[in-house]
mmCIF file of C-alpha atoms in Angstrom:
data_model
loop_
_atom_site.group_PDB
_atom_site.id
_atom_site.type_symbol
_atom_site.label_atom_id
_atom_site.label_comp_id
_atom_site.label_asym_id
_atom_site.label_seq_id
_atom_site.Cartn_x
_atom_site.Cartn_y
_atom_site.Cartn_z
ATOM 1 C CA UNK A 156 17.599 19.736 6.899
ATOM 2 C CA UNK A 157 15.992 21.204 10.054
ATOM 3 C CA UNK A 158 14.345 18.741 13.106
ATOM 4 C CA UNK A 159 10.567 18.167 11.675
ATOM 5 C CA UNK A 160 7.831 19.459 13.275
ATOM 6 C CA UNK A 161 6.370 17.686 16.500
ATOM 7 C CA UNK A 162 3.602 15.755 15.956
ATOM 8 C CA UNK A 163 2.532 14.732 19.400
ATOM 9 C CA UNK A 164 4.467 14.681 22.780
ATOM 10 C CA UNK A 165 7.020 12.129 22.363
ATOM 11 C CA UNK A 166 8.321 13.884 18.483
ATOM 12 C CA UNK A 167 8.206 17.769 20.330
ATOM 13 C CA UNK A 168 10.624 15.910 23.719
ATOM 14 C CA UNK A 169 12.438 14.261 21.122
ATOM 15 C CA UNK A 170 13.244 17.809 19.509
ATOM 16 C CA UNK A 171 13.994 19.314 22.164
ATOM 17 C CA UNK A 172 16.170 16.627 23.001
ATOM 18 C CA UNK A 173 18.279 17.161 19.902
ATOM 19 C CA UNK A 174 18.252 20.529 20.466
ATOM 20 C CA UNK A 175 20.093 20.736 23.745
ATOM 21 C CA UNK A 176 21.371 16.723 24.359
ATOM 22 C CA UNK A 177 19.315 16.564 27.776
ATOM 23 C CA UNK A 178 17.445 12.770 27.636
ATOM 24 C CA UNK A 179 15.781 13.676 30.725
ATOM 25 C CA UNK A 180 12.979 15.165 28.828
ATOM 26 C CA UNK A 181 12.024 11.940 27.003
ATOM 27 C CA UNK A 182 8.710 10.136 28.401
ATOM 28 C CA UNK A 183 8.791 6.675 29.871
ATOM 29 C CA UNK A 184 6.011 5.266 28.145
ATOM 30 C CA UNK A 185 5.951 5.731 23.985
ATOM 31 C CA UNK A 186 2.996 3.836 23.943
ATOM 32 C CA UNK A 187 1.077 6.726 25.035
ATOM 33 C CA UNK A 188 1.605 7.941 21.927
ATOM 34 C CA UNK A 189 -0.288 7.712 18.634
ATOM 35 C CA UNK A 190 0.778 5.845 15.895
ATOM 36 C CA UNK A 191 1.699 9.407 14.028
ATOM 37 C CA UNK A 192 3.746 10.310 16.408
ATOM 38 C CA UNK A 193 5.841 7.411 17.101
ATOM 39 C CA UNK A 194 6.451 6.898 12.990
ATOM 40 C CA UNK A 195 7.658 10.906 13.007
ATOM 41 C CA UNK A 196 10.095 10.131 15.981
ATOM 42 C CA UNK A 197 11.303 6.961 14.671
ATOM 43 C CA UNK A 198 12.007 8.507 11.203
ATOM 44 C CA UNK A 199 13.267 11.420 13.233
ATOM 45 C CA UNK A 200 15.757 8.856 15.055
ATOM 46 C CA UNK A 201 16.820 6.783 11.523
ATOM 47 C CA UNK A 202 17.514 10.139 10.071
ATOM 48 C CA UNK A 203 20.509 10.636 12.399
ATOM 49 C CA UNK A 204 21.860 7.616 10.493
ATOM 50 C CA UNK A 205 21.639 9.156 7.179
ATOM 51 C CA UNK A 206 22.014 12.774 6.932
ATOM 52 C CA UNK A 207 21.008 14.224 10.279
ATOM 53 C CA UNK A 208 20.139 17.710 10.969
ATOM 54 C CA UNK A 209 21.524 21.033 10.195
ATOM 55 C CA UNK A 210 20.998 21.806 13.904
ATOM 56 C CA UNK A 211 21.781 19.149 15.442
ATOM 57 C CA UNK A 212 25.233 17.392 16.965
ATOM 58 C CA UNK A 213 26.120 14.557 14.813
ATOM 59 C CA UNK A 214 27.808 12.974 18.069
ATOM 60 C CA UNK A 215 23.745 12.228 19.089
ATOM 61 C CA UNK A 216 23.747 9.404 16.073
ATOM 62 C CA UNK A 217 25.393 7.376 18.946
ATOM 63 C CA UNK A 218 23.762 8.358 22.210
ATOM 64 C CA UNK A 219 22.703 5.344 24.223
ATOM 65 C CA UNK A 220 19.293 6.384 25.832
ATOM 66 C CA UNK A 221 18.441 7.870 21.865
ATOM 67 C CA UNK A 222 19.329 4.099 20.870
ATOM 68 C CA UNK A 223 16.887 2.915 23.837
ATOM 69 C CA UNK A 224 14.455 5.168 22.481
ATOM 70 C CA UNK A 225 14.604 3.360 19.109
ATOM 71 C CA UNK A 226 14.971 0.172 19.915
ATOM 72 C CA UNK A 227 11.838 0.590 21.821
ATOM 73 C CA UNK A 228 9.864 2.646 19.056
ATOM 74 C CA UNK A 229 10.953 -0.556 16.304
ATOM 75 C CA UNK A 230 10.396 -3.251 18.387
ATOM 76 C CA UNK A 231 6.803 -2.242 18.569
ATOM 77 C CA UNK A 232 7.224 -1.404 14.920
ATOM 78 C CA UNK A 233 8.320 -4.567 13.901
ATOM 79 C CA UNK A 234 5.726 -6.478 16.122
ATOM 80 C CA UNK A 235 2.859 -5.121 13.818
ATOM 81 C CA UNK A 236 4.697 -5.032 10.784
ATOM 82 C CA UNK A 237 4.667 -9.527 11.533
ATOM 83 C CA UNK A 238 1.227 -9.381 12.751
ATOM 84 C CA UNK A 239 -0.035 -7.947 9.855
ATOM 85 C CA UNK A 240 2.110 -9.200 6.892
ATOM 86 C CA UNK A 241 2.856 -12.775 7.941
ATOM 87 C CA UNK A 242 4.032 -14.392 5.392
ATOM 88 C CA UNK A 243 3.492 -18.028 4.025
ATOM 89 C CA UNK A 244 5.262 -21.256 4.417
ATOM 90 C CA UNK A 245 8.015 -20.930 1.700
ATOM 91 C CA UNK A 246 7.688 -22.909 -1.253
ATOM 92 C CA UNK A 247 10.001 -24.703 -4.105
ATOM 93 C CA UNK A 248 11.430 -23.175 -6.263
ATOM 94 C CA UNK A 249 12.219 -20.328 -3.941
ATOM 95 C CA UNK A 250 12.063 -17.653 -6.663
ATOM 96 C CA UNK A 251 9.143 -18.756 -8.799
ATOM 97 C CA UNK A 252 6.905 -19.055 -5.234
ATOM 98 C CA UNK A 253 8.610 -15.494 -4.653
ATOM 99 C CA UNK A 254 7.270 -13.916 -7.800
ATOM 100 C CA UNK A 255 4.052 -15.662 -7.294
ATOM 101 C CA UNK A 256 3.681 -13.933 -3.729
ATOM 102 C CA UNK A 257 4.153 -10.900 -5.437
ATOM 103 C CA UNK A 258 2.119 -11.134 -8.232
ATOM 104 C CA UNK A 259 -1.340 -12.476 -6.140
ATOM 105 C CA UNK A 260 -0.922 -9.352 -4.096
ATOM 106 C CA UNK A 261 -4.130 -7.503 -4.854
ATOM 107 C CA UNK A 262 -3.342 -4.046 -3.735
ATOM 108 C CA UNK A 263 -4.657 -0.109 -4.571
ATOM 109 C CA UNK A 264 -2.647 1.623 -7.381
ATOM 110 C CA UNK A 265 -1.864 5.161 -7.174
ATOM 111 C CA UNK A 266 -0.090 5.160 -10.307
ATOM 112 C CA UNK A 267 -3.545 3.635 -12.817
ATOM 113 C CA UNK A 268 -5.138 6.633 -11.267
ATOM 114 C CA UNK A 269 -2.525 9.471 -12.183
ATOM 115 C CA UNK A 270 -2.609 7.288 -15.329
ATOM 116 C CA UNK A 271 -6.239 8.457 -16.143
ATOM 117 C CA UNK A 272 -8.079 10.517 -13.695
ATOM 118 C CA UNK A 273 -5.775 12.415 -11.478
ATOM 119 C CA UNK A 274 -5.347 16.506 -11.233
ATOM 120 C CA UNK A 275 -2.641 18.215 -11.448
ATOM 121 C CA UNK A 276 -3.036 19.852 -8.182
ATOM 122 C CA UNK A 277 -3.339 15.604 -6.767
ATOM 123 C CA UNK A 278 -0.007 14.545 -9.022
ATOM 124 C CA UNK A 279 1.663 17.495 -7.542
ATOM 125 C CA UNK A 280 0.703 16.082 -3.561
ATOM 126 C CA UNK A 281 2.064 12.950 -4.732
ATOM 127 C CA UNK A 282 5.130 13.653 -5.800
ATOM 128 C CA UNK A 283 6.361 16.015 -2.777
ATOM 129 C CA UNK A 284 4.971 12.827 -0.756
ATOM 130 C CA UNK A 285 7.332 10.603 -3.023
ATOM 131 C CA UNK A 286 10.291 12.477 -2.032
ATOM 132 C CA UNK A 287 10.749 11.241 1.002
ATOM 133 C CA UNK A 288 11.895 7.944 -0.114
ATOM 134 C CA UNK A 289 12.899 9.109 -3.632
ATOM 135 C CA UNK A 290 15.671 11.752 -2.677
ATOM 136 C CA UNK A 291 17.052 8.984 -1.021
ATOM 137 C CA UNK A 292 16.780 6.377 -3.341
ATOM 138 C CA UNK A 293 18.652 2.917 -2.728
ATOM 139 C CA UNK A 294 20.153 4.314 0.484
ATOM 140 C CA UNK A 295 18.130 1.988 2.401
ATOM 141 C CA UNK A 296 19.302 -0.853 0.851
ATOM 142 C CA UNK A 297 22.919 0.338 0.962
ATOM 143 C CA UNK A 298 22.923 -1.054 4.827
ATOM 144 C CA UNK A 299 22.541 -4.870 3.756
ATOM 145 C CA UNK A 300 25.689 -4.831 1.878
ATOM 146 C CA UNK A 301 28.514 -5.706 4.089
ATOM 147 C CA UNK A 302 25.836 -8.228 5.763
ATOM 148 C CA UNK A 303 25.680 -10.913 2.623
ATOM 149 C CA UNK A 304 27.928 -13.569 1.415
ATOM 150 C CA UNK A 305 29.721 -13.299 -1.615
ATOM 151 C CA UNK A 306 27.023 -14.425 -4.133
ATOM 152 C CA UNK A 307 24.050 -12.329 -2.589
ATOM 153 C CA UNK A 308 26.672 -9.530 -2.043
ATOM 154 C CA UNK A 309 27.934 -8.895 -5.837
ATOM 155 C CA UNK A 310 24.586 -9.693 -7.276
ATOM 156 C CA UNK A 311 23.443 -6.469 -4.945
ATOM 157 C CA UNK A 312 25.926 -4.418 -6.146
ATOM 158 C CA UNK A 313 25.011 -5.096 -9.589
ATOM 159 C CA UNK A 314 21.622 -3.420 -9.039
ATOM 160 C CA UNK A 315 23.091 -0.484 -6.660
ATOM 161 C CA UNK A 316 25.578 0.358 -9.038
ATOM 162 C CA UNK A 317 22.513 1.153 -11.559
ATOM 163 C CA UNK A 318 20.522 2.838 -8.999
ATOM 164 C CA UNK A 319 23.962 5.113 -8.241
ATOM 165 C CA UNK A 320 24.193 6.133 -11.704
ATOM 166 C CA UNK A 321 26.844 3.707 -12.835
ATOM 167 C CA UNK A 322 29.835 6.046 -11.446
ATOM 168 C CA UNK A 323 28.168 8.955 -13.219
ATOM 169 C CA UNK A 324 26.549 11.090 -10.464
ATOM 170 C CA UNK A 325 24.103 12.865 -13.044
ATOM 171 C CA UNK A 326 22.443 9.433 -13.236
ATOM 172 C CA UNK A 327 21.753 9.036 -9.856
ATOM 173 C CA UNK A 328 18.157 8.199 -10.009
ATOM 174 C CA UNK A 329 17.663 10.624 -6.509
ATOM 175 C CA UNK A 330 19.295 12.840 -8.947
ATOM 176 C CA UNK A 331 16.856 12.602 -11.828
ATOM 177 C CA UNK A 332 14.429 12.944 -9.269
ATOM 178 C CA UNK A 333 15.521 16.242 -8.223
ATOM 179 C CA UNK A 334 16.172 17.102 -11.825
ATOM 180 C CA UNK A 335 12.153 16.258 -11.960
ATOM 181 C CA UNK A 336 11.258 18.129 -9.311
ATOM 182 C CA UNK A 337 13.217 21.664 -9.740
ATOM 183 C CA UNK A 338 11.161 21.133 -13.310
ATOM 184 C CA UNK A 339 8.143 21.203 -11.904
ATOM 185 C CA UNK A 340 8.819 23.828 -9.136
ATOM 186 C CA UNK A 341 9.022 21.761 -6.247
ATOM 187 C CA UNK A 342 11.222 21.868 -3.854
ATOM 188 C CA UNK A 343 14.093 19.360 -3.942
ATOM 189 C CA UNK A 344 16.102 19.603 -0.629
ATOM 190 C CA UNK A 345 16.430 16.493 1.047
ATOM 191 C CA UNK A 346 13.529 16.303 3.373
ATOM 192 C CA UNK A 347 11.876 19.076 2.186
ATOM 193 C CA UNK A 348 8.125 18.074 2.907
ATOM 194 C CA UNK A 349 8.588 15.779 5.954
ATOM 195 C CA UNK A 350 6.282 17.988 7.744
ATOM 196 C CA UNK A 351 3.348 17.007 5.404
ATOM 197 C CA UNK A 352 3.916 13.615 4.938
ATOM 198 C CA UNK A 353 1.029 11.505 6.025
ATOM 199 C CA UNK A 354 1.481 8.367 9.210
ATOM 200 C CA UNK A 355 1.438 6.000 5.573
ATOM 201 C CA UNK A 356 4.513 7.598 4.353
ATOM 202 C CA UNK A 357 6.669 7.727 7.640
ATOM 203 C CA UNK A 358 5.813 3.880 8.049
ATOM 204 C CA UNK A 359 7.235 2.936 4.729
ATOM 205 C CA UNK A 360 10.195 4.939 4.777
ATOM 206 C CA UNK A 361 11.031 3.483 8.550
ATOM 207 C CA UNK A 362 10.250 -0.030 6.817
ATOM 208 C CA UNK A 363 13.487 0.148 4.854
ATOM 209 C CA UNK A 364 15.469 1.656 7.433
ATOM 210 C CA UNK A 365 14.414 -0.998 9.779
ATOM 211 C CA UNK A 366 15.055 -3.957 7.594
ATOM 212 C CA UNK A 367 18.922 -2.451 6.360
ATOM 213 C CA UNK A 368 20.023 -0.772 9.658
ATOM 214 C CA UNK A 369 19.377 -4.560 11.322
ATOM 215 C CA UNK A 370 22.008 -7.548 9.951
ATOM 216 C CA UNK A 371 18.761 -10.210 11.532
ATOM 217 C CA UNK A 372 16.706 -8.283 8.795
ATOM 218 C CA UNK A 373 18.763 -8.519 5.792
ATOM 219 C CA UNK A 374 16.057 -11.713 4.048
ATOM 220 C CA UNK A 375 13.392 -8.692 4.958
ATOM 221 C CA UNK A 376 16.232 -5.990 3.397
ATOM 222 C CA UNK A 377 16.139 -8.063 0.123
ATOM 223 C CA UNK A 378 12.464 -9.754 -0.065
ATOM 224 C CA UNK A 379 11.688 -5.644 0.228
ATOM 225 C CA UNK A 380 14.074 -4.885 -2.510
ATOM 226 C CA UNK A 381 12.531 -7.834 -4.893
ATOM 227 C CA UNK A 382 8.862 -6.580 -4.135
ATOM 228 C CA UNK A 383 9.405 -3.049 -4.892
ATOM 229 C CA UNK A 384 11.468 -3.899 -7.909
ATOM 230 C CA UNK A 385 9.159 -6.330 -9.214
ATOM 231 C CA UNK A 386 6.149 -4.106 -8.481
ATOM 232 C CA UNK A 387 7.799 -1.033 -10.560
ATOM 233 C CA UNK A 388 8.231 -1.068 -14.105
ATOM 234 C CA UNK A 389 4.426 -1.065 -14.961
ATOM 235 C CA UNK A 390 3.559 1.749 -12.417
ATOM 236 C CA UNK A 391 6.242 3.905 -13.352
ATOM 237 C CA UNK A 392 4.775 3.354 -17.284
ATOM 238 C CA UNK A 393 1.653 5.049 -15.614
ATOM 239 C CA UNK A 394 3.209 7.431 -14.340
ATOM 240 C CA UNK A 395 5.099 8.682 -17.194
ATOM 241 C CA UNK A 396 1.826 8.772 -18.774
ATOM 242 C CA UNK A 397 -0.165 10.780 -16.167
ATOM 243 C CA UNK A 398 2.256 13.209 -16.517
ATOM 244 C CA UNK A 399 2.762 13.687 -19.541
ATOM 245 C CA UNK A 400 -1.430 13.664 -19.635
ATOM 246 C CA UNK A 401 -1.292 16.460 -17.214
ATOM 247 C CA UNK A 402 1.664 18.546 -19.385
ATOM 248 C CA UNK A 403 4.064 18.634 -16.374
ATOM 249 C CA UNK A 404 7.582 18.988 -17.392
ATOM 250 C CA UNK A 405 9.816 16.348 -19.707
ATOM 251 C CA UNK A 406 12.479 15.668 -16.696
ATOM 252 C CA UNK A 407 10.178 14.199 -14.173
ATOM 253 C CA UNK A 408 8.517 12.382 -17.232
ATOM 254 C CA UNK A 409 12.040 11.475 -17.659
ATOM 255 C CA UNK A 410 12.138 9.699 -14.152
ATOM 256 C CA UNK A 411 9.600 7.405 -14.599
ATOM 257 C CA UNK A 412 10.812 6.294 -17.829
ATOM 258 C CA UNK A 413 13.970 5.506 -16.620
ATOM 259 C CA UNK A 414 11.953 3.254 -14.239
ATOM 260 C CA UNK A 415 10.181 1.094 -17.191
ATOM 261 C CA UNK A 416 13.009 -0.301 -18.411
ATOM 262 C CA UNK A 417 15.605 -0.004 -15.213
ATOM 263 C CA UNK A 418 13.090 -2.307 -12.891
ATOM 264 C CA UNK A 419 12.278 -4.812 -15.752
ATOM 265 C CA UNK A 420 15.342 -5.792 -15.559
ATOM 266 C CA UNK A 421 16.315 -5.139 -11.802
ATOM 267 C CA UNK A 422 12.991 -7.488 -11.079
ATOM 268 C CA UNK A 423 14.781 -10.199 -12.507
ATOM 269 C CA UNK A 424 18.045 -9.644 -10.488
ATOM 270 C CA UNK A 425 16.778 -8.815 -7.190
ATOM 271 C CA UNK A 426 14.488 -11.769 -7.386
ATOM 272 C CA UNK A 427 16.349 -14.860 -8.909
ATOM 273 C CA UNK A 428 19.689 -13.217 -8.538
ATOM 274 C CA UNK A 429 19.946 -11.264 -5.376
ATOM 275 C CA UNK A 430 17.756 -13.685 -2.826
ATOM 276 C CA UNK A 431 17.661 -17.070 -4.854
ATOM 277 C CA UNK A 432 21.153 -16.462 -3.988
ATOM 278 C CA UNK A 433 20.675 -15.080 -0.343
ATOM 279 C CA UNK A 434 18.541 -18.490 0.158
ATOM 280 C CA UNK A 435 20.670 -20.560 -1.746
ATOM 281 C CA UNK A 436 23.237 -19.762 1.005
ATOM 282 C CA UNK A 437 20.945 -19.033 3.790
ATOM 283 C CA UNK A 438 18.228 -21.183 3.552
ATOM 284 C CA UNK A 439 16.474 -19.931 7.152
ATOM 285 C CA UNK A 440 16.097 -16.728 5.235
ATOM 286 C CA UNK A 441 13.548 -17.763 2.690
ATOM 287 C CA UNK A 442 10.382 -16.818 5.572
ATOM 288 C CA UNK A 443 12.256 -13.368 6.119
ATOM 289 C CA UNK A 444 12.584 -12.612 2.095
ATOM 290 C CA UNK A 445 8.764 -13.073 1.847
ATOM 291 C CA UNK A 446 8.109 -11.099 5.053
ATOM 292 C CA UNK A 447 9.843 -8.383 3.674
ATOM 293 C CA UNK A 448 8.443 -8.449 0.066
ATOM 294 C CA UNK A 449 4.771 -8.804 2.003
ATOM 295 C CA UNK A 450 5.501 -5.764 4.129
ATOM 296 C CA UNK A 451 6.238 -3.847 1.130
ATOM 297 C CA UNK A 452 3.520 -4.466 -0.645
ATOM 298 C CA UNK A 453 1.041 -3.982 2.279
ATOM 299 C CA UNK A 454 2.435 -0.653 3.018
ATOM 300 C CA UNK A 455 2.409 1.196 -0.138
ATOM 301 C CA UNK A 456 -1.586 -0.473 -0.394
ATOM 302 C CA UNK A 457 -2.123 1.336 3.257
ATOM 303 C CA UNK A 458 -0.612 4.872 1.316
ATOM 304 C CA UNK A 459 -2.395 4.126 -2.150
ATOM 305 C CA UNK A 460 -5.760 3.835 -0.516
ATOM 306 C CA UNK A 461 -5.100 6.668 2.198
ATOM 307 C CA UNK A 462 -4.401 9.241 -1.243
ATOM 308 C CA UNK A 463 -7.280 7.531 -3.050
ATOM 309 C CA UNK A 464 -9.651 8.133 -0.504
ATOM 310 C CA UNK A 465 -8.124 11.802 0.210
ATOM 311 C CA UNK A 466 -8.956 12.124 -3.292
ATOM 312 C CA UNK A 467 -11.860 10.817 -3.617
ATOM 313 C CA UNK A 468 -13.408 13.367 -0.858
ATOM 314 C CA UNK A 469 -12.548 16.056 -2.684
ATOM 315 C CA UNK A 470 -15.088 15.423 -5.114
#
């Protein structure tokens, strides 16, 4: 994957910075810089954690004024991320008040309208926008591992190992995803469309990488897991059916019913099984779990009503 395309000033010195390893090019202030911006460079940043660039020195993963550059972009991250998804004061039983948090959250659907009214040429926009997070699918998450007890820890792994394929690397569900997309004739190298990703997007993936890449984040890691988990099965149902609607091709159909019945059951786990046990052990953790699951499901609302209302002008 090549170093995406600038998006403001701090992105472009960033670039260049990768480019040729001088920091002296980086400005002082980030918060000069719009919110676009400073979601590209911080996804930019994560990225060296994950697969980096084809052009770039994988010794940079590591460079301390990059890490000062990051710290400083996801601090400020993080400080709206609380501000706007503050979550309530936990509740008893921890994973009953859990599901409840997740199930009163009234937010946009993408999926109900690929279900019924979308185009092709809008299902299509999606789905290069889903690849983002989908090509990478569970990688996130991977981070939190080594940070749990025992309980937490092996009830993880019981839902990774799934999302890996089960050993089996045709099953990886990044794998069916690019299975899906060659299908369809979209591109499926990793990162392919990060340069027409909207702000939404870029916030969403850094979510995850901020809540794994930080141990003090693993509740947030997890409560993130539970709400996307719990918040999947029916959507993907839609999905499958928009598709296969719209006649696009069996294998990314395929996807999204591997989804319906995957997430049923991986709601279950990473709920009552992954952080009942995470606050079973932890109990401090219980705010963090439900920050996470809020933050979730308030940022895939912000992308579902940015594409519905892209849509919607368009007719």
């Amino acid at each position: 994957m090549r170093i995406p395309k600038a998006r403001g000033e701090l992105s472009e010195a960033l670039a260049a910075v990768l480019h040729d390893g001088a920091t002296t090019a980086l400005p002082a202030d980030v918060d000069a810089t719009d919110e676009t911006d400073r979601q590209l460079s911080l996804w930019t940043l994560y990225e060296l954690s994950y697969r980096g660039f084809d052009d770039v020195d994988d010794e940079l993963e590591w460079q301390p004024e990059l890490l000062t550059l990051r710290r400083t972009l996801e601090r400020r991250f993080e400080a709206e991320l609380r501000e706007a998804f503050a979550p309530p004061e936990p509740a008893e039983p921890f994973a009953d008040a859990l599901f409840a948090l997740i199930e009163g959250f009234d937010g946009a659907s993408v999926a109900s309208f690929v279900q019924r009214d979308a185009t092709a040429e809008q299902t299509l926009e999606l789905l290069r926008y889903r690849t983002i997070y989908h090509l990478k699918e569970a990688d996130p998450t991977a981070w939190v591992v080594p940070r749990l007890t025992t309980g937490p820890k092996a009830a993880l792994m019981e839902l990774q190992y799934d999302e890996y394929g089960c050993g089996d690397p045709n099953r990886l569900h990044s794998h069916l995803f690019v299975r899906g997309l060659e299908a369809t004739g979209l591109r499926s190298e990793y990162g392919a469309y990060i340069d027409d990703v909207p702000v939404e997007v870029l916030a969403q993936n850094n979510a995850m990488s901020l809540f794994g890449l930080h141990r003090r984040l693993r509740g947030a890691a997890l409560g993130h897991l539970a709400a996307f988990e719990a918040t999947s099965s029916l959507p993907s149902r839609r999905m499958a059916q928009g598709l296969e609607r719209l006649g696009l091709p069996a294998e990314m159909i395929a996807y999204y019913e591997e989804h319906v019945e995957a997430d049923a059951v991986h709601e279950q786990l990473a709920v009552r099984t992954i952080c009942g046990a995470l606050v079973s052990d932890e109990p401090a953790q219980a705010g963090e779990v439900a920050f996470g699951a809020l933050a979730c499901l308030g940022l895939e609302d912000r992308f579902a009503r940015r594409m519905l209302a892209d849509w919607s002008a368009e007719t």
